[in-house]
Structure formats: C-alpha cells, structure tokens
C-alpha cells in the first residue's frame, strides 16, 4: 500500500452507516464518516471530487440494483462499499443470496476504481445484537474472501474495542455517534495509507461510572417506544426508513461544491 497517497476522487456506496446516521448537523442533515474522510482527502488534493450514493435502510440487493452501476460509471480513485448488514438483521436472511449479491457488487466495482474499500462493520455490545452475531460474522467471512480475491482493502471495525462500546452508539442503538463516525473515518484514512491523525482511534473509551438502574430502565423504555417498535413495524409491513429518499450526494462533484 502506498504511504501518504493522493487520491482525486471518492465514491461511497451503502446504507445508513455510510449516509452518516446519527452524526447530526445543526441543519438536520447527517455528516458521517464518509463526509469526514472526503474532507480530509480534499485537503490533500485540489479539485477533489466526492459522491455519496448511500441511502438508509437499503438491503444489499437494493444497493446492487440502485448504486453499483452508477458508482462504477463514475470511475473514482476510491470506492467504499458497505452493505449486507441490514440483511443479517432481518428475521429471515438467506446468507447464500447475500454472498451472491455481495460478489456481484464487488465484481461490478473493483475493475472501475484504483482502490475498493470493504468493511467489517462495527458491532455494539448488548443482548439484542448478540443474537445476530453468527450472521454478522458469516457476512464478514464473505467480505474477507471477496477482498482477498479482488485485491480490496478491508477495514476491520468489528475488531475495534472502542466501537463496541455502547457509549459510541446513538440512542437508537443502531447508529454510531459523531465520535464513532470520526473513529471510522480515521480507520479508513489509515487503511488507505495516510499518516495517522489519531493513532489510538481503536483504543477503548476511558471508563466512566455506569448509569444507575433507573436510568438504564428509562433508556430501555425510550428506546423501545421511539426506535424498536417502529423498526419492527417497518419489518412487518415491508417498509424501509429509506423508502422514497434520494442518494445523499448523487453526483461526483468537487468537494467544495458540496461542503
């Protein structure tokens, strides 16, 4: 891998993780790790161009159908692909189909960029996510195999202790906080060969006193009402939080035009 490289363009492909939820900006939009990464890369390369095709809630089949061909046609230096995790969180998940679709996505993107970046997504500690870990780890094994076959970079966020800490996850327990997204951006930045800005991004968060029983139960009730029950409702009715939403940044344009 080249040390301190210069890239001229970045296209991000994926779902809510790449869209940037829950790194909320004052205007109500989301920033997220991909925007942070693009800003850093743009500072190194005048005229740097950036597109973010991600839409929250997308399954890997939708990413293949709606984003892969578009991203490939842009011919960017770097393409990031994160998808499949939403599939593993569904009550019924055909991992063989997920593998085939991920293979299709990687084969569709790898020939059209200088570097394809894949990720082992972070996993929050907690009993709810624990039931899905076997599927998640099966997904990561598929990603590792595809990366080895196609020469892609794999960023191991799942193995980072800091990103498993519940304090780096939003109240919906599905999306990272602003600090979590910053750490992901740093991880990708380093994986692309740039000099670290935060060498300890993966280090555990300093200990704080745990919340009391009443505070934990209150948070559980709030989570169930505001996030879990609506999520279950969408699953039962076949809806998605991203239905009808456009891509975050659908064109590969100079970064300063989008910032």
mmCIF file of C-alpha atoms in Angstrom:
data_model
loop_
_atom_site.group_PDB
_atom_site.id
_atom_site.type_symbol
_atom_site.label_atom_id
_atom_site.label_comp_id
_atom_site.label_asym_id
_atom_site.label_seq_id
_atom_site.Cartn_x
_atom_site.Cartn_y
_atom_site.Cartn_z
ATOM 1 C CA UNK A 1 0.000 0.000 0.000
ATOM 2 C CA UNK A 2 1.266 3.459 -0.913
ATOM 3 C CA UNK A 3 2.252 5.641 2.040
ATOM 4 C CA UNK A 4 0.654 9.108 2.202
ATOM 5 C CA UNK A 5 -1.049 8.757 -1.184
ATOM 6 C CA UNK A 6 -3.004 11.396 -3.065
ATOM 7 C CA UNK A 7 -6.445 10.462 -4.318
ATOM 8 C CA UNK A 8 -8.521 12.668 -6.576
ATOM 9 C CA UNK A 9 -11.995 11.227 -6.016
ATOM 10 C CA UNK A 10 -14.139 9.138 -3.666
ATOM 11 C CA UNK A 11 -17.495 7.429 -4.137
ATOM 12 C CA UNK A 12 -19.276 5.938 -1.125
ATOM 13 C CA UNK A 13 -21.829 3.148 -1.605
ATOM 14 C CA UNK A 14 -24.096 1.712 1.071
ATOM 15 C CA UNK A 15 -26.863 2.253 3.613
ATOM 16 C CA UNK A 16 -27.441 4.386 6.741
ATOM 17 C CA UNK A 17 -23.954 3.678 8.074
ATOM 18 C CA UNK A 18 -22.411 5.363 5.033
ATOM 19 C CA UNK A 19 -25.124 8.025 4.854
ATOM 20 C CA UNK A 20 -23.903 9.167 8.266
ATOM 21 C CA UNK A 21 -26.723 8.478 10.707
ATOM 22 C CA UNK A 22 -26.661 9.559 13.590
ATOM 23 C CA UNK A 23 -23.922 12.200 13.164
ATOM 24 C CA UNK A 24 -26.450 15.017 13.131
ATOM 25 C CA UNK A 25 -25.582 18.522 11.914
ATOM 26 C CA UNK A 26 -27.324 21.720 13.084
ATOM 27 C CA UNK A 27 -29.378 21.928 9.875
ATOM 28 C CA UNK A 28 -30.848 18.453 10.496
ATOM 29 C CA UNK A 29 -28.748 16.661 7.885
ATOM 30 C CA UNK A 30 -26.187 13.949 8.624
ATOM 31 C CA UNK A 31 -22.425 14.153 8.246
ATOM 32 C CA UNK A 32 -20.826 10.771 8.980
ATOM 33 C CA UNK A 33 -17.504 9.067 8.406
ATOM 34 C CA UNK A 34 -17.590 9.284 4.591
ATOM 35 C CA UNK A 35 -18.017 13.073 4.650
ATOM 36 C CA UNK A 36 -15.224 13.385 7.213
ATOM 37 C CA UNK A 37 -12.967 11.199 5.093
ATOM 38 C CA UNK A 38 -13.783 13.179 1.942
ATOM 39 C CA UNK A 39 -12.920 16.445 3.699
ATOM 40 C CA UNK A 40 -9.515 15.093 4.730
ATOM 41 C CA UNK A 41 -8.770 13.752 1.258
ATOM 42 C CA UNK A 42 -9.895 17.011 -0.355
ATOM 43 C CA UNK A 43 -7.436 18.930 1.828
ATOM 44 C CA UNK A 44 -4.637 16.887 0.252
ATOM 45 C CA UNK A 45 -5.848 17.078 -3.360
ATOM 46 C CA UNK A 46 -7.093 20.312 -5.013
ATOM 47 C CA UNK A 47 -10.171 19.673 -7.151
ATOM 48 C CA UNK A 48 -11.016 16.526 -5.203
ATOM 49 C CA UNK A 49 -14.430 15.099 -6.148
ATOM 50 C CA UNK A 50 -16.866 13.234 -3.916
ATOM 51 C CA UNK A 51 -20.170 11.394 -4.269
ATOM 52 C CA UNK A 52 -22.165 9.532 -1.642
ATOM 53 C CA UNK A 53 -24.841 7.244 -3.054
ATOM 54 C CA UNK A 54 -25.867 5.770 0.305
ATOM 55 C CA UNK A 55 -29.494 5.641 1.434
ATOM 56 C CA UNK A 56 -30.635 4.474 4.860
ATOM 57 C CA UNK A 57 -32.350 1.097 5.159
ATOM 58 C CA UNK A 58 -31.053 -0.360 1.902
ATOM 59 C CA UNK A 59 -30.534 -4.106 1.611
ATOM 60 C CA UNK A 60 -27.643 -5.485 -0.411
ATOM 61 C CA UNK A 61 -29.935 -6.301 -3.335
ATOM 62 C CA UNK A 62 -31.102 -2.696 -3.482
ATOM 63 C CA UNK A 63 -27.522 -1.448 -3.255
ATOM 64 C CA UNK A 64 -26.621 -3.650 -6.216
ATOM 65 C CA UNK A 65 -29.637 -2.541 -8.248
ATOM 66 C CA UNK A 66 -29.516 1.176 -7.454
ATOM 67 C CA UNK A 67 -25.921 2.138 -6.642
ATOM 68 C CA UNK A 68 -23.276 -0.223 -8.004
ATOM 69 C CA UNK A 69 -23.585 0.534 -11.710
ATOM 70 C CA UNK A 70 -23.838 4.265 -11.020
ATOM 71 C CA UNK A 71 -20.723 4.185 -8.837
ATOM 72 C CA UNK A 72 -18.748 2.112 -11.342
ATOM 73 C CA UNK A 73 -19.512 4.597 -14.123
ATOM 74 C CA UNK A 74 -18.008 7.435 -12.096
ATOM 75 C CA UNK A 75 -14.503 5.930 -12.314
ATOM 76 C CA UNK A 76 -13.363 7.221 -8.929
ATOM 77 C CA UNK A 77 -9.943 6.564 -7.438
ATOM 78 C CA UNK A 78 -11.532 5.103 -4.283
ATOM 79 C CA UNK A 79 -14.900 3.391 -3.846
ATOM 80 C CA UNK A 80 -16.142 2.296 -0.446
ATOM 81 C CA UNK A 81 -18.769 -0.451 -0.245
ATOM 82 C CA UNK A 82 -20.563 -1.289 2.991
ATOM 83 C CA UNK A 83 -23.682 -3.413 2.691
ATOM 84 C CA UNK A 84 -25.352 -6.612 3.782
ATOM 85 C CA UNK A 85 -25.659 -5.858 7.484
ATOM 86 C CA UNK A 86 -29.302 -4.797 7.160
ATOM 87 C CA UNK A 87 -29.980 -8.191 5.591
ATOM 88 C CA UNK A 88 -28.486 -10.023 8.556
ATOM 89 C CA UNK A 89 -30.785 -8.136 10.939
ATOM 90 C CA UNK A 90 -33.949 -9.329 9.173
ATOM 91 C CA UNK A 91 -35.886 -12.201 10.809
ATOM 92 C CA UNK A 92 -35.237 -14.307 7.732
ATOM 93 C CA UNK A 93 -31.937 -13.957 5.952
ATOM 94 C CA UNK A 94 -30.624 -16.075 3.082
ATOM 95 C CA UNK A 95 -26.869 -15.824 3.543
ATOM 96 C CA UNK A 96 -26.203 -17.624 0.265
ATOM 97 C CA UNK A 97 -28.137 -14.884 -1.539
ATOM 98 C CA UNK A 98 -26.301 -12.201 0.419
ATOM 99 C CA UNK A 99 -22.992 -13.781 -0.622
ATOM 100 C CA UNK A 100 -24.035 -13.846 -4.287
ATOM 101 C CA UNK A 101 -25.164 -10.225 -4.229
ATOM 102 C CA UNK A 102 -22.024 -9.033 -2.468
ATOM 103 C CA UNK A 103 -19.978 -10.912 -5.034
ATOM 104 C CA UNK A 104 -21.917 -9.164 -7.791
ATOM 105 C CA UNK A 105 -21.300 -5.794 -6.132
ATOM 106 C CA UNK A 106 -17.561 -6.337 -5.720
ATOM 107 C CA UNK A 107 -17.160 -7.680 -9.248
ATOM 108 C CA UNK A 108 -19.075 -4.662 -10.537
ATOM 109 C CA UNK A 109 -16.929 -2.129 -8.678
ATOM 110 C CA UNK A 110 -13.389 -3.494 -8.381
ATOM 111 C CA UNK A 111 -12.426 -3.067 -12.075
ATOM 112 C CA UNK A 112 -13.597 0.554 -12.076
ATOM 113 C CA UNK A 113 -11.535 2.098 -9.281
ATOM 114 C CA UNK A 114 -7.957 2.169 -8.115
ATOM 115 C CA UNK A 115 -8.879 1.030 -4.606
ATOM 116 C CA UNK A 116 -12.024 -0.703 -3.400
ATOM 117 C CA UNK A 117 -12.595 -0.470 0.353
ATOM 118 C CA UNK A 118 -14.758 -3.040 2.162
ATOM 119 C CA UNK A 119 -15.530 -3.127 5.872
ATOM 120 C CA UNK A 120 -16.244 -5.475 8.722
ATOM 121 C CA UNK A 121 -18.925 -3.288 10.293
ATOM 122 C CA UNK A 122 -18.764 -2.364 13.990
ATOM 123 C CA UNK A 123 -20.891 -4.319 16.436
ATOM 124 C CA UNK A 124 -22.368 -2.782 19.577
ATOM 125 C CA UNK A 125 -22.178 -4.740 22.797
ATOM 126 C CA UNK A 126 -25.593 -5.858 24.034
ATOM 127 C CA UNK A 127 -28.043 -8.765 24.140
ATOM 128 C CA UNK A 128 -30.144 -7.661 21.162
ATOM 129 C CA UNK A 129 -27.254 -7.669 18.742
ATOM 130 C CA UNK A 130 -25.761 -10.831 20.202
ATOM 131 C CA UNK A 131 -28.454 -12.976 18.591
ATOM 132 C CA UNK A 132 -27.379 -11.734 15.155
ATOM 133 C CA UNK A 133 -23.618 -12.117 15.643
ATOM 134 C CA UNK A 134 -23.341 -15.514 13.880
ATOM 135 C CA UNK A 135 -24.857 -13.981 10.742
ATOM 136 C CA UNK A 136 -22.692 -10.882 11.045
ATOM 137 C CA UNK A 137 -19.551 -12.961 11.338
ATOM 138 C CA UNK A 138 -20.625 -15.083 8.363
ATOM 139 C CA UNK A 139 -21.018 -11.825 6.421
ATOM 140 C CA UNK A 140 -17.536 -10.710 7.428
ATOM 141 C CA UNK A 141 -16.062 -14.035 6.296
ATOM 142 C CA UNK A 142 -17.634 -13.453 2.881
ATOM 143 C CA UNK A 143 -16.161 -9.944 2.795
ATOM 144 C CA UNK A 144 -12.694 -11.225 3.697
ATOM 145 C CA UNK A 145 -12.846 -13.825 0.915
ATOM 146 C CA UNK A 146 -14.008 -11.297 -1.687
ATOM 147 C CA UNK A 147 -11.313 -8.822 -0.662
ATOM 148 C CA UNK A 148 -8.605 -11.451 -0.996
ATOM 149 C CA UNK A 149 -9.894 -12.459 -4.421
ATOM 150 C CA UNK A 150 -10.233 -8.938 -5.815
ATOM 151 C CA UNK A 151 -7.435 -7.080 -4.035
ATOM 152 C CA UNK A 152 -9.743 -4.889 -1.961
ATOM 153 C CA UNK A 153 -8.848 -3.205 1.323
ATOM 154 C CA UNK A 154 -10.733 -4.469 4.392
ATOM 155 C CA UNK A 155 -11.197 -2.118 7.344
ATOM 156 C CA UNK A 156 -11.820 -4.195 10.477
ATOM 157 C CA UNK A 157 -14.195 -2.110 12.563
ATOM 158 C CA UNK A 158 -15.749 -5.176 14.164
ATOM 159 C CA UNK A 159 -12.463 -5.966 15.893
ATOM 160 C CA UNK A 160 -12.076 -2.460 17.351
ATOM 161 C CA UNK A 161 -12.911 -2.492 21.067
ATOM 162 C CA UNK A 162 -13.769 1.203 21.078
ATOM 163 C CA UNK A 163 -16.546 0.790 18.511
ATOM 164 C CA UNK A 164 -18.219 -1.952 20.550
ATOM 165 C CA UNK A 165 -18.699 0.453 23.463
ATOM 166 C CA UNK A 166 -22.391 1.429 23.853
ATOM 167 C CA UNK A 167 -21.293 4.997 24.616
ATOM 168 C CA UNK A 168 -20.262 5.405 20.975
ATOM 169 C CA UNK A 169 -23.731 4.439 19.744
ATOM 170 C CA UNK A 170 -26.764 6.684 19.428
ATOM 171 C CA UNK A 171 -29.949 6.185 21.436
ATOM 172 C CA UNK A 172 -31.398 4.076 18.582
ATOM 173 C CA UNK A 173 -28.612 1.529 19.279
ATOM 174 C CA UNK A 174 -28.150 1.028 15.532
ATOM 175 C CA UNK A 175 -26.003 4.002 14.522
ATOM 176 C CA UNK A 176 -22.753 5.492 15.745
ATOM 177 C CA UNK A 177 -22.408 8.849 17.473
ATOM 178 C CA UNK A 178 -20.345 11.673 15.990
ATOM 179 C CA UNK A 179 -17.252 10.378 17.806
ATOM 180 C CA UNK A 180 -17.918 6.897 16.468
ATOM 181 C CA UNK A 181 -18.074 8.205 12.896
ATOM 182 C CA UNK A 182 -14.868 10.171 13.457
ATOM 183 C CA UNK A 183 -13.119 6.983 14.518
ATOM 184 C CA UNK A 184 -14.397 5.120 11.455
ATOM 185 C CA UNK A 185 -13.107 7.895 9.182
ATOM 186 C CA UNK A 186 -9.715 7.604 10.868
ATOM 187 C CA UNK A 187 -9.702 3.839 10.364
ATOM 188 C CA UNK A 188 -10.411 4.157 6.640
ATOM 189 C CA UNK A 189 -7.925 7.034 6.330
ATOM 190 C CA UNK A 190 -5.155 4.880 7.759
ATOM 191 C CA UNK A 191 -6.178 1.844 5.705
ATOM 192 C CA UNK A 192 -5.725 3.908 2.551
ATOM 193 C CA UNK A 193 -2.142 4.633 3.565
ATOM 194 C CA UNK A 194 -2.411 8.135 5.003
ATOM 195 C CA UNK A 195 -0.413 9.187 8.044
ATOM 196 C CA UNK A 196 -2.494 8.704 11.204
ATOM 197 C CA UNK A 197 -4.163 11.710 12.759
ATOM 198 C CA UNK A 198 -5.432 9.613 15.670
ATOM 199 C CA UNK A 199 -3.227 6.525 16.118
ATOM 200 C CA UNK A 200 -5.385 5.369 19.036
ATOM 201 C CA UNK A 201 -8.805 5.517 17.329
ATOM 202 C CA UNK A 202 -9.364 1.851 18.216
ATOM 203 C CA UNK A 203 -8.406 2.224 21.879
ATOM 204 C CA UNK A 204 -11.157 1.688 24.461
ATOM 205 C CA UNK A 205 -13.040 4.770 25.606
ATOM 206 C CA UNK A 206 -11.957 5.901 29.112
ATOM 207 C CA UNK A 207 -14.083 4.389 31.845
ATOM 208 C CA UNK A 208 -16.987 6.346 33.314
ATOM 209 C CA UNK A 209 -19.347 5.452 36.153
ATOM 210 C CA UNK A 210 -22.103 3.170 34.798
ATOM 211 C CA UNK A 211 -25.649 4.582 34.762
ATOM 212 C CA UNK A 212 -27.935 3.561 37.594
ATOM 213 C CA UNK A 213 -30.723 1.002 37.323
ATOM 214 C CA UNK A 214 -33.492 3.586 36.951
ATOM 215 C CA UNK A 215 -31.587 5.450 34.218
ATOM 216 C CA UNK A 216 -30.966 2.206 32.322
ATOM 217 C CA UNK A 217 -34.614 1.142 32.510
ATOM 218 C CA UNK A 218 -35.774 4.593 31.421
ATOM 219 C CA UNK A 219 -33.425 4.440 28.442
ATOM 220 C CA UNK A 220 -34.709 0.955 27.560
ATOM 221 C CA UNK A 221 -38.328 2.140 27.558
ATOM 222 C CA UNK A 222 -37.475 5.202 25.476
ATOM 223 C CA UNK A 223 -35.535 3.068 23.018
ATOM 224 C CA UNK A 224 -38.416 0.603 22.654
ATOM 225 C CA UNK A 225 -41.010 3.324 22.039
ATOM 226 C CA UNK A 226 -39.027 5.563 19.724
ATOM 227 C CA UNK A 227 -36.932 3.073 17.799
ATOM 228 C CA UNK A 228 -37.555 -0.632 18.373
ATOM 229 C CA UNK A 229 -41.327 -0.691 17.856
ATOM 230 C CA UNK A 230 -41.203 1.476 14.687
ATOM 231 C CA UNK A 231 -38.375 -0.734 13.373
ATOM 232 C CA UNK A 232 -40.449 -3.873 13.985
ATOM 233 C CA UNK A 233 -43.433 -2.216 12.319
ATOM 234 C CA UNK A 234 -41.432 -1.496 9.182
ATOM 235 C CA UNK A 235 -40.190 -5.083 9.074
ATOM 236 C CA UNK A 236 -43.735 -6.473 9.372
ATOM 237 C CA UNK A 237 -45.093 -4.211 6.633
ATOM 238 C CA UNK A 238 -42.136 -4.496 4.269
ATOM 239 C CA UNK A 239 -41.276 -0.799 4.516
ATOM 240 C CA UNK A 240 -37.889 0.841 4.925
ATOM 241 C CA UNK A 241 -36.738 4.068 6.537
ATOM 242 C CA UNK A 242 -35.158 4.955 3.193
ATOM 243 C CA UNK A 243 -38.220 4.493 1.011
ATOM 244 C CA UNK A 244 -38.502 7.428 -1.380
ATOM 245 C CA UNK A 245 -35.284 9.097 -0.249
ATOM 246 C CA UNK A 246 -32.654 10.134 -2.828
ATOM 247 C CA UNK A 247 -28.966 9.356 -2.637
ATOM 248 C CA UNK A 248 -27.099 11.635 -0.242
ATOM 249 C CA UNK A 249 -24.789 13.151 -2.863
ATOM 250 C CA UNK A 250 -25.667 11.577 -6.197
ATOM 251 C CA UNK A 251 -23.101 13.287 -8.444
ATOM 252 C CA UNK A 252 -19.324 13.143 -8.406
ATOM 253 C CA UNK A 253 -18.615 16.843 -7.951
ATOM 254 C CA UNK A 254 -15.794 18.937 -6.494
ATOM 255 C CA UNK A 255 -15.890 18.632 -2.720
ATOM 256 C CA UNK A 256 -16.076 22.382 -2.122
ATOM 257 C CA UNK A 257 -19.338 22.470 -4.120
ATOM 258 C CA UNK A 258 -20.873 20.010 -1.671
ATOM 259 C CA UNK A 259 -19.388 21.058 1.661
#
